[in-house]
Short mmCIF file of C-alpha atoms and ligand atoms in Angstrom, two decimals:
data_model
loop_
_atom_site.label_atom_id
_atom_site.label_comp_id
_atom_site.label_asym_id
_atom_site.label_seq_id
_atom_site.Cartn_x
_atom_site.Cartn_y
_atom_site.Cartn_z
CA UNK N 1 128.66 92.54 112.69
CA UNK N 2 128.84 89.70 114.31
CA UNK N 3 128.03 85.90 113.70
CA UNK N 4 125.00 85.89 116.11
CA UNK N 5 123.40 88.85 115.27
CA UNK N 6 120.50 89.53 113.58
CA UNK N 7 119.85 90.40 110.63
CA UNK N 8 117.46 92.93 110.08
CA UNK N 9 116.76 95.69 107.07
CA UNK N 10 114.98 98.28 106.06
CA UNK N 11 112.62 99.58 103.52
CA UNK N 12 112.87 103.75 103.45
CA UNK N 13 110.52 105.76 100.98
CA UNK N 14 109.96 109.47 100.81
CA UNK N 15 106.81 110.56 100.57
CA UNK N 16 106.79 112.37 97.69
CA UNK N 17 104.85 111.19 95.37
CA UNK N 18 103.42 107.69 94.21
CA UNK N 19 106.08 104.42 94.28
CA UNK N 20 106.38 102.33 91.43
CA UNK N 21 108.14 99.38 90.14
CA UNK N 22 111.31 99.65 91.19
CA UNK N 23 110.50 101.51 94.65
CA UNK N 24 109.07 98.14 95.37
CA UNK N 25 111.98 96.03 94.47
CA UNK N 26 113.80 97.66 97.09
CA UNK N 27 111.43 96.91 99.80
CA UNK N 28 111.15 93.19 98.40
CA UNK N 29 114.37 92.69 97.89
CA UNK N 30 115.00 93.65 101.80
CA UNK N 31 111.62 91.67 102.95
CA UNK N 32 113.28 88.23 100.98
CA UNK N 33 116.34 89.04 102.72
CA UNK N 34 115.22 89.42 105.84
CA UNK N 35 112.57 86.43 106.11
CA UNK N 36 115.12 84.00 104.54
CA UNK N 37 117.46 85.21 106.87
CA UNK N 38 115.14 84.72 109.91
CA UNK N 39 115.90 88.83 110.86
CA UNK N 40 113.20 91.85 111.07
CA UNK N 41 112.01 93.23 107.70
CA UNK N 42 112.02 97.41 109.20
CA UNK N 43 109.51 100.32 107.79
CA UNK N 44 110.56 103.29 108.10
CA UNK N 45 108.78 106.86 106.24
CA UNK N 46 111.69 109.00 105.67
CA UNK N 47 109.15 111.74 105.62
CA UNK N 48 111.75 114.76 105.90
CA UNK N 49 111.52 116.71 103.46
CA UNK N 50 108.18 118.92 104.62
CA UNK N 51 107.88 120.44 102.02
CA UNK N 52 107.85 117.25 99.55
CA UNK N 53 105.78 115.02 101.53
CA UNK N 54 102.17 114.41 101.51
CA UNK N 55 100.06 111.93 103.44
CA UNK N 56 97.91 110.13 99.81
CA UNK N 57 101.79 109.56 99.35
CA UNK N 58 102.13 107.52 102.31
CA UNK N 59 98.93 106.48 102.26
CA UNK N 60 99.79 105.04 98.62
CA UNK N 61 103.01 102.55 100.24
CA UNK N 62 100.78 100.97 102.73
CA UNK N 63 98.40 99.89 100.24
CA UNK N 64 101.50 99.00 97.99
CA UNK N 65 103.26 97.04 100.64
CA UNK N 66 100.28 95.67 102.54
CA UNK N 67 99.07 94.20 98.74
CA UNK N 68 102.12 92.57 97.89
CA UNK N 69 101.92 91.16 101.25
CA UNK N 70 104.99 92.93 102.13
CA UNK N 71 104.58 92.91 105.95
CA UNK N 72 107.17 95.12 108.90
CA UNK N 73 108.32 93.95 111.87
CA UNK N 74 108.55 97.76 113.04
CA UNK N 75 108.10 100.70 111.72
CA UNK N 76 109.11 103.93 112.04
CA UNK N 77 108.31 107.84 110.82
CA UNK N 78 111.27 109.47 110.69
CA UNK N 79 109.54 113.42 111.70
CA UNK N 80 109.47 111.04 114.60
CA UNK N 81 112.63 110.82 115.71
CA UNK N 82 113.39 114.75 114.67
CA UNK N 83 114.55 114.92 119.20
CA UNK N 84 116.14 112.27 118.83
CA UNK N 85 117.98 113.71 115.88
CA UNK N 86 118.69 117.33 117.78
CA UNK N 87 120.64 115.07 120.29
CA UNK N 88 123.36 114.25 117.94
CA UNK N 89 123.34 117.13 115.84
CA UNK N 90 124.65 118.39 119.00
CA UNK N 91 126.73 116.26 120.29
CA UNK N 92 128.62 115.83 116.91
CA UNK N 93 129.11 120.08 117.18
CA UNK N 94 130.13 119.60 120.64
CA UNK N 95 133.00 117.49 119.76
CA UNK N 96 133.57 119.64 116.31
CA UNK N 97 132.98 117.16 114.20
CA UNK N 98 130.24 119.52 113.39
CA UNK N 99 129.82 123.15 113.53
CA UNK N 100 127.31 125.72 112.31
CA UNK N 101 127.97 128.01 109.84
CA UNK N 102 126.47 131.60 108.68
CA UNK N 103 125.76 131.37 104.70
CA UNK N 104 124.63 133.78 102.67
CA UNK N 105 121.08 130.92 101.36
CA UNK N 106 120.48 129.57 98.72
CA UNK N 107 117.81 131.15 97.23
CA UNK N 108 118.72 133.88 95.89
CA UNK N 109 117.30 136.13 98.84
CA UNK N 110 120.78 137.80 99.67
CA UNK N 111 119.48 137.01 102.95
CA UNK N 112 122.09 134.96 105.49
CA UNK N 113 120.87 131.88 107.66
CA UNK N 114 122.34 128.89 109.63
CA UNK N 115 122.51 125.94 108.71
CA UNK N 116 124.90 122.59 109.95
CA UNK N 117 128.03 121.15 108.27
CA UNK N 118 129.71 118.47 109.09
CA UNK N 119 133.82 118.13 109.55
CA UNK N 120 134.98 116.11 106.99
CA UNK N 121 138.20 114.58 107.49
CA UNK N 122 138.76 114.66 103.92
CA UNK N 123 139.39 110.59 103.67
CA UNK N 124 139.17 107.91 101.43
CA UNK N 125 136.13 105.35 102.12
CA UNK N 126 136.28 102.21 100.86
CA UNK N 127 133.68 99.70 101.34
CA UNK N 128 132.01 96.57 100.34
CA UNK N 129 128.99 96.79 98.50
CA UNK N 130 126.86 93.40 98.38
CA UNK N 131 126.93 93.52 94.85
CA UNK N 132 129.29 95.72 93.64
CA UNK N 133 132.99 95.04 95.89
CA UNK N 134 135.08 96.92 97.70
CA UNK N 135 134.14 100.64 96.42
CA UNK N 136 136.38 103.56 96.80
CA UNK N 137 134.94 107.09 97.11
CA UNK N 138 137.79 110.38 98.04
CA UNK N 139 135.93 112.18 99.69
CA UNK N 140 137.60 115.26 99.51
CA UNK N 141 135.82 116.67 97.27
CA UNK N 142 132.23 116.73 99.12
CA UNK N 143 133.73 119.41 101.63
CA UNK N 144 131.95 120.26 104.29
CA UNK N 145 128.22 119.11 103.75
CA UNK N 146 125.16 119.97 105.05
CA UNK N 147 123.86 117.97 107.61
CA UNK N 148 121.24 120.14 109.18
CA UNK N 149 119.13 123.29 108.44
CA UNK N 150 118.50 123.58 112.13
CA UNK N 151 118.77 121.60 114.90
CA UNK N 152 115.33 120.71 114.37
CA UNK N 153 115.78 120.11 110.92
CA UNK N 154 118.55 117.19 110.11
CA UNK N 155 118.79 116.49 106.62
CA UNK N 156 118.15 113.10 104.55
CA UNK N 157 122.44 112.12 105.29
CA UNK N 158 121.95 112.87 109.08
CA UNK N 159 118.43 111.37 109.88
CA UNK N 160 119.43 107.92 108.30
CA UNK N 161 122.43 107.51 110.02
CA UNK N 162 120.83 107.81 113.76
CA UNK N 163 117.83 105.64 112.61
CA UNK N 164 119.58 102.68 110.59
CA UNK N 165 122.37 103.43 114.07
CA UNK N 166 118.88 103.22 116.03
CA UNK N 167 116.62 100.84 115.12
CA UNK N 168 119.62 98.75 114.71
CA UNK N 169 119.88 97.93 110.83
CA UNK N 170 122.18 95.31 109.93
CA UNK N 171 121.72 95.64 106.25
CA UNK N 172 121.31 98.79 104.23
CA UNK N 173 119.52 97.55 100.94
CA UNK N 174 118.81 100.66 98.59
CA UNK N 175 118.73 102.24 94.95
CA UNK N 176 122.69 102.37 92.99
CA UNK N 177 120.91 106.28 93.26
CA UNK N 178 122.54 106.41 96.64
CA UNK N 179 126.09 105.23 95.70
CA UNK N 180 127.57 108.72 95.92
CA UNK N 181 125.72 109.33 99.84
CA UNK N 182 126.85 106.70 101.24
CA UNK N 183 130.63 107.52 101.86
CA UNK N 184 128.90 110.53 103.35
CA UNK N 185 126.72 108.27 105.94
CA UNK N 186 129.78 106.05 106.99
CA UNK N 187 131.89 109.05 107.54
CA UNK N 188 129.19 110.64 109.70
CA UNK N 189 128.77 106.34 111.71
CA UNK N 190 132.80 107.24 111.99
CA UNK N 191 132.49 110.23 113.57
CA UNK N 192 130.01 108.55 116.26
CA UNK N 193 131.73 105.63 117.22
CA UNK N 194 128.89 103.37 115.39
CA UNK N 195 129.33 100.07 113.87
CA UNK N 196 128.68 100.61 110.07
CA UNK N 197 126.34 98.49 108.63
CA UNK N 198 126.30 96.66 105.68
CA UNK N 199 125.56 98.24 101.67
CA UNK N 200 123.50 96.85 98.70
CA UNK N 201 123.25 99.10 96.43
CA UNK N 202 120.47 97.60 93.62
CA UNK N 203 120.35 97.79 89.75
CA UNK N 204 118.27 100.72 88.21
CA UNK N 205 115.63 99.85 87.35
CA UNK N 206 115.25 100.71 83.63
CA UNK N 207 112.40 101.63 80.95
CA UNK N 208 112.23 100.56 77.13
CA UNK N 209 114.60 102.64 76.07
CA UNK N 210 116.35 102.33 78.25
CA UNK N 211 115.86 105.54 80.63
CA UNK N 212 115.89 105.15 84.23
CA UNK N 213 112.10 104.36 85.22
CA UNK N 214 110.04 106.56 87.06
CA UNK N 215 106.80 108.30 86.27
CA UNK N 216 107.72 110.96 84.04
CA UNK N 217 108.45 108.41 81.59
CA UNK N 218 105.04 106.74 81.98
CA UNK N 219 105.98 103.96 84.91
CA UNK N 220 102.84 103.15 86.97
CA UNK N 221 102.47 103.32 90.44
CA UNK N 222 102.32 100.04 92.47
CA UNK N 223 98.94 100.59 93.51
CA UNK N 224 97.83 101.07 89.71
CA UNK N 225 98.69 97.24 89.15
CA UNK N 226 96.31 96.68 92.22
CA UNK N 227 93.86 98.38 90.56
CA UNK N 228 94.47 97.38 87.10
CA UNK N 229 93.84 93.43 88.42
CA UNK N 230 97.31 91.88 88.03
CA UNK N 231 97.78 89.36 90.74
CA UNK N 232 100.08 90.55 93.72
CA UNK N 233 102.23 87.14 93.16
CA UNK N 234 102.56 87.61 89.25
CA UNK N 235 104.21 91.23 90.28
CA UNK N 236 106.29 89.79 92.66
CA UNK N 237 107.74 87.31 90.84
CA UNK N 238 108.00 89.52 87.75
CA UNK N 239 109.29 92.38 90.21
CA UNK N 240 111.93 90.51 91.51
CA UNK N 241 113.81 89.37 88.86
CA UNK N 242 114.52 92.19 87.80
CA UNK N 243 118.18 92.27 87.35
CA UNK N 244 118.16 88.44 89.43
CA UNK N 245 117.79 85.26 88.39
CA UNK N 246 116.62 82.88 90.71
CA UNK N 247 117.27 80.14 88.18
CA UNK N 248 119.02 76.59 88.66
CA UNK N 249 122.51 77.12 85.91
CA UNK N 250 121.31 76.29 82.33
CA UNK N 251 118.00 76.29 83.52
CA UNK N 252 115.29 79.13 82.38
CA UNK N 253 112.14 78.83 84.38
CA UNK N 254 110.70 81.96 85.56
CA UNK N 255 108.29 81.10 87.95
CA UNK N 256 109.26 81.17 91.84
CA UNK N 257 107.05 81.32 94.91
CA UNK N 258 107.55 83.55 97.59
CA UNK N 259 108.87 81.09 99.64
CA UNK N 260 110.75 79.55 96.90
CA UNK N 261 112.00 83.43 96.49
CA UNK N 262 112.88 83.52 99.55
CA UNK N 263 115.31 79.88 100.12
CA UNK N 264 116.47 81.26 96.26
CA UNK N 265 117.64 85.17 97.16
CA UNK N 266 121.01 86.02 97.61
CA UNK N 267 122.93 89.19 96.38
CA UNK N 268 125.74 87.12 94.83
CA UNK N 269 123.32 86.29 91.02
CA UNK N 270 122.56 90.02 91.12
CA UNK N 271 123.37 92.01 88.44
CA UNK N 272 125.29 95.51 87.90
CA UNK N 273 124.34 96.46 85.05
CA UNK N 274 120.13 98.52 85.10
CA UNK N 275 117.78 95.69 83.86
CA UNK N 276 114.57 96.92 81.84
CA UNK N 277 110.98 96.51 82.97
CA UNK N 278 108.26 95.63 80.46
CA UNK N 279 104.98 95.60 80.92
CA UNK N 280 104.52 92.52 78.39
CA UNK N 281 106.36 90.57 80.20
CA UNK N 282 103.96 91.56 83.68
CA UNK N 283 101.22 90.40 82.06
CA UNK N 284 102.57 87.01 80.54
CA UNK N 285 104.37 86.65 84.61
CA UNK N 286 100.27 87.69 85.13
CA UNK N 287 99.01 85.11 82.32
CA UNK N 288 100.83 82.09 83.55
CA UNK N 289 99.49 83.09 87.71
CA UNK N 290 96.61 83.35 85.97
CA UNK N 291 96.11 79.87 84.79
CA UNK N 292 96.94 78.48 87.90
CA UNK N 293 93.49 79.74 89.66
CA UNK N 294 91.03 77.77 90.57
CA UNK N 295 87.24 78.33 89.11
CA UNK N 296 86.13 80.08 92.17
CA UNK N 297 88.82 82.10 92.81
CA UNK N 298 88.93 83.19 89.43
CA UNK N 299 85.71 84.61 89.42
CA UNK N 300 86.60 86.14 92.93
CA UNK N 301 89.29 88.51 90.92
CA UNK N 302 86.53 88.85 87.75
CA UNK N 303 83.19 90.19 89.22
CA UNK N 304 84.44 93.59 90.12
CA UNK N 305 85.19 94.40 86.50
CA UNK N 306 81.98 92.66 85.38
CA UNK N 307 79.87 94.99 84.07
CA UNK N 308 75.64 94.53 85.73
CA UNK N 309 74.29 93.73 82.66
CA UNK N 310 76.01 89.97 82.62
CA UNK N 311 74.16 87.65 83.96
CA UNK N 312 76.03 85.18 86.11
CA UNK N 313 75.17 81.93 83.74
CA UNK N 314 76.62 84.24 81.33
CA UNK N 315 80.01 85.29 83.09
CA UNK N 316 80.47 81.58 84.42
CA UNK N 317 79.97 80.34 80.19
CA UNK N 318 82.33 83.13 79.27
CA UNK N 319 85.68 81.22 81.37
CA UNK N 320 87.49 79.62 78.80
CA UNK N 321 87.14 82.75 76.39
CA UNK N 322 88.28 85.45 79.06
CA UNK N 323 91.58 83.54 80.23
CA UNK N 324 92.34 82.82 77.05
CA UNK N 325 91.67 86.35 76.46
CA UNK N 326 92.55 88.88 79.35
CA UNK N 327 96.58 89.44 81.18
CA UNK N 328 94.86 91.52 83.90
CA UNK N 329 91.11 91.25 85.29
CA UNK N 330 90.68 94.87 84.62
CA UNK N 331 90.81 93.19 80.66
CA UNK N 332 87.68 91.39 81.67
CA UNK N 333 85.26 95.06 81.71
CA UNK N 334 87.20 95.32 77.66
CA UNK N 335 86.06 91.84 77.14
CA UNK N 336 82.34 92.48 77.50
CA UNK N 337 82.41 95.74 75.97
CA UNK N 338 84.02 94.75 73.26
CA UNK N 339 81.46 91.03 73.04
CA UNK N 340 79.19 92.67 74.08
CA UNK N 341 76.58 90.73 71.00
CA UNK N 342 78.33 87.53 72.27
CA UNK N 343 75.55 87.43 75.44
CA UNK N 344 73.13 90.18 74.71
CA UNK N 345 71.10 91.31 70.60
CA UNK N 346 72.89 94.18 69.18
CA UNK N 347 71.61 97.22 67.06
CA UNK N 348 72.69 96.06 63.47
CA UNK N 349 73.24 98.59 60.59
CA UNK N 350 71.14 97.47 58.41
CA UNK N 351 73.54 99.35 55.82
CA UNK N 352 76.37 97.35 57.66
CA UNK N 353 75.57 94.14 56.14
CA UNK N 354 76.46 95.59 52.24
CA UNK N 355 79.22 93.99 50.81
CA UNK N 356 81.10 96.29 48.94
CA UNK N 357 79.70 96.89 45.72
CA UNK N 358 76.57 94.98 46.11
CA UNK N 359 73.04 95.57 47.76
CA UNK N 360 71.61 95.34 50.75
CA UNK N 361 68.86 93.08 49.17
CA UNK N 362 71.32 90.51 48.00
CA UNK N 363 72.89 90.12 51.89
CA UNK N 364 69.28 89.43 52.84
CA UNK N 365 68.89 86.75 49.89
CA UNK N 366 72.53 85.38 51.90
CA UNK N 367 71.08 85.63 55.50
CA UNK N 368 68.11 83.76 54.47
CA UNK N 369 69.94 81.27 52.43
CA UNK N 370 72.27 80.28 55.64
CA UNK N 371 69.30 80.33 57.99
CA UNK N 372 67.59 77.15 55.85
CA UNK N 373 71.49 75.87 55.72
CA UNK N 374 71.74 76.18 59.04
CA UNK N 375 68.88 74.94 61.12
CA UNK N 376 69.37 71.33 59.56
CA UNK N 377 72.53 71.86 60.91
CA UNK N 378 73.91 68.70 64.03
CA UNK N 379 77.43 69.92 65.15
CA UNK N 380 76.99 72.82 65.92
CA UNK N 381 80.93 73.62 66.71
CA UNK N 382 83.20 76.14 64.99
CA UNK N 383 83.66 73.08 62.34
CA UNK N 384 80.49 72.07 62.03
CA UNK N 385 79.65 75.21 61.00
CA UNK N 386 82.06 76.03 58.68
CA UNK N 387 81.17 72.85 56.59
CA UNK N 388 78.38 73.89 55.79
CA UNK N 389 78.70 77.53 55.40
CA UNK N 390 81.93 77.28 53.57
CA UNK N 391 80.51 75.35 49.53
CA UNK N 392 77.85 78.31 49.91
CA UNK N 393 79.62 81.21 50.57
CA UNK N 394 82.34 79.26 47.55
CA UNK N 395 80.05 78.83 45.45
CA UNK N 396 78.82 82.50 45.54
CA UNK N 397 82.01 85.04 46.95
CA UNK N 398 83.53 84.44 50.66
CA UNK N 399 83.29 87.63 50.95
CA UNK N 400 79.44 88.61 49.92
CA UNK N 401 78.28 85.49 52.36
CA UNK N 402 80.93 85.54 55.24
CA UNK N 403 80.67 89.43 56.15
CA UNK N 404 76.28 89.52 56.41
CA UNK N 405 77.05 86.67 58.22
CA UNK N 406 79.71 87.76 60.73
CA UNK N 407 77.94 91.64 60.39
CA UNK N 408 73.86 89.60 61.48
CA UNK N 409 75.50 88.05 64.57
CA UNK N 410 77.61 91.02 66.11
CA UNK N 411 76.73 94.35 64.75
CA UNK N 412 80.52 94.61 64.24
CA UNK N 413 83.22 96.15 61.40
CA UNK N 414 85.77 93.59 63.47
CA UNK N 415 84.93 90.87 64.99
CA UNK N 416 86.42 86.76 65.79
CA UNK N 417 84.84 84.61 62.81
CA UNK N 418 81.20 83.61 62.26
CA UNK N 419 81.38 79.81 62.87
CA UNK N 420 83.16 81.06 65.87
CA UNK N 421 80.57 83.36 66.66
CA UNK N 422 78.09 81.25 65.70
CA UNK N 423 79.39 78.05 68.20
CA UNK N 424 78.80 81.04 71.06
CA UNK N 425 75.59 82.02 70.69
CA UNK N 426 74.21 78.82 70.25
CA UNK N 427 71.68 77.37 66.70
CA UNK N 428 68.40 79.45 68.08
CA UNK N 429 70.34 82.92 68.49
CA UNK N 430 72.44 82.37 64.76
CA UNK N 431 68.66 81.76 63.30
CA UNK N 432 67.04 84.47 64.90
CA UNK N 433 69.72 86.97 64.17
CA UNK N 434 70.07 85.25 60.78
CA UNK N 435 66.13 85.18 60.24
CA UNK N 436 65.62 89.05 61.52
CA UNK N 437 66.14 90.75 57.42
N1 LIG W 1 114.39 107.92 101.88
C1 LIG W 1 115.33 107.89 100.73
C2 LIG W 1 114.53 107.66 99.26
O1 LIG W 1 113.50 107.43 99.00
C3 LIG W 1 116.11 106.40 100.62
C4 LIG W 1 116.67 106.23 101.49
C5 LIG W 1 117.65 105.12 101.45
O2 LIG W 1 117.27 103.85 100.93
O3 LIG W 1 119.09 105.43 102.40
O4 LIG W 1 115.54 107.88 98.29
#
């Protein structure tokens, strides 16, 4: 690479399933580096594994990239380059750098079929990984590895090298699991007389129990986070920090805008060991980004999750509570489901009003007394209400008074304390719910 050369990175997902945080971190780094360097970011759909590709997975990739704001400058579908891959295979065969080998098929059928193998020069390959430094691998053990099933059916190793070369990729940024593939790719580049890109192999993304993050381990697809109402900026910020720390030395800052991430991006501060992805951490980031939203933006995000029965003015009144309670906007739906009684008269089961071994009559007496006490209350704040209720509750027994009060207001076994509920629903509704017994 010469210093004047334009930097070109790529994200090369295989559309075989919905990708999760680990896959998209690769895309984010490739994009950040290209943006920082004034280069280009290429999206390549590596769809040569015909048996495992699905159109849904491809659409899912487009949707996730768009949601994250990872716009590509160029895009390729690998299967559209098959002719070119075939040409390169022919060239390698003609130059005796690859050969057709008739072999027993691995499917156990006993049938013989042709494969194309690369003539391995059996040498030691060294490359400088941008994160790990020099990596040396003896390729002898790889033997003459397979590069195509037939002329028009190349395997990944051949297709990736041809495409990286033809698309002018200068930096291959990809997952650690590809380290062992890189010597193969370098050998093919060399056999074709092509310049070798720089490589950066990213540390693994792990689950909390230090296993590789995967769908089987419960990782959500990136598009699931979109559906759950996470903010893309929060997800972006959280995921870029898995294994990389852009903060100034000694600083514990964690919130960085996309433009700050572009400015600060580097390989030097990337760790080599795996990085743990925790959903609680993502929730923390999302809460921080929700705090930054204006009311208008907050409601724009919340609205799709608000049940139809919630009136607009009730929704507006709930803003503070919602902001305190939600980690992601899907929690808005859960909030209203669990707190419906704040907005509508709850059905109250009279048996539930009874405290321990007491009677319903006793509960009714308490509720009537409380209604009378609260009728004259001027300070309708949680504290003000508590000041009026507590002397009576302490005299009669706290559970005996506070339990039926809370149940009468919420209809639920569990809820916030009755003073908070009374404050939120207001004096009129509180008195009505107490007097109906
Ligand atoms: N298609 C490969 C994958 O999804 C990536 C290949 C590469 O980045 O070189 O793992």
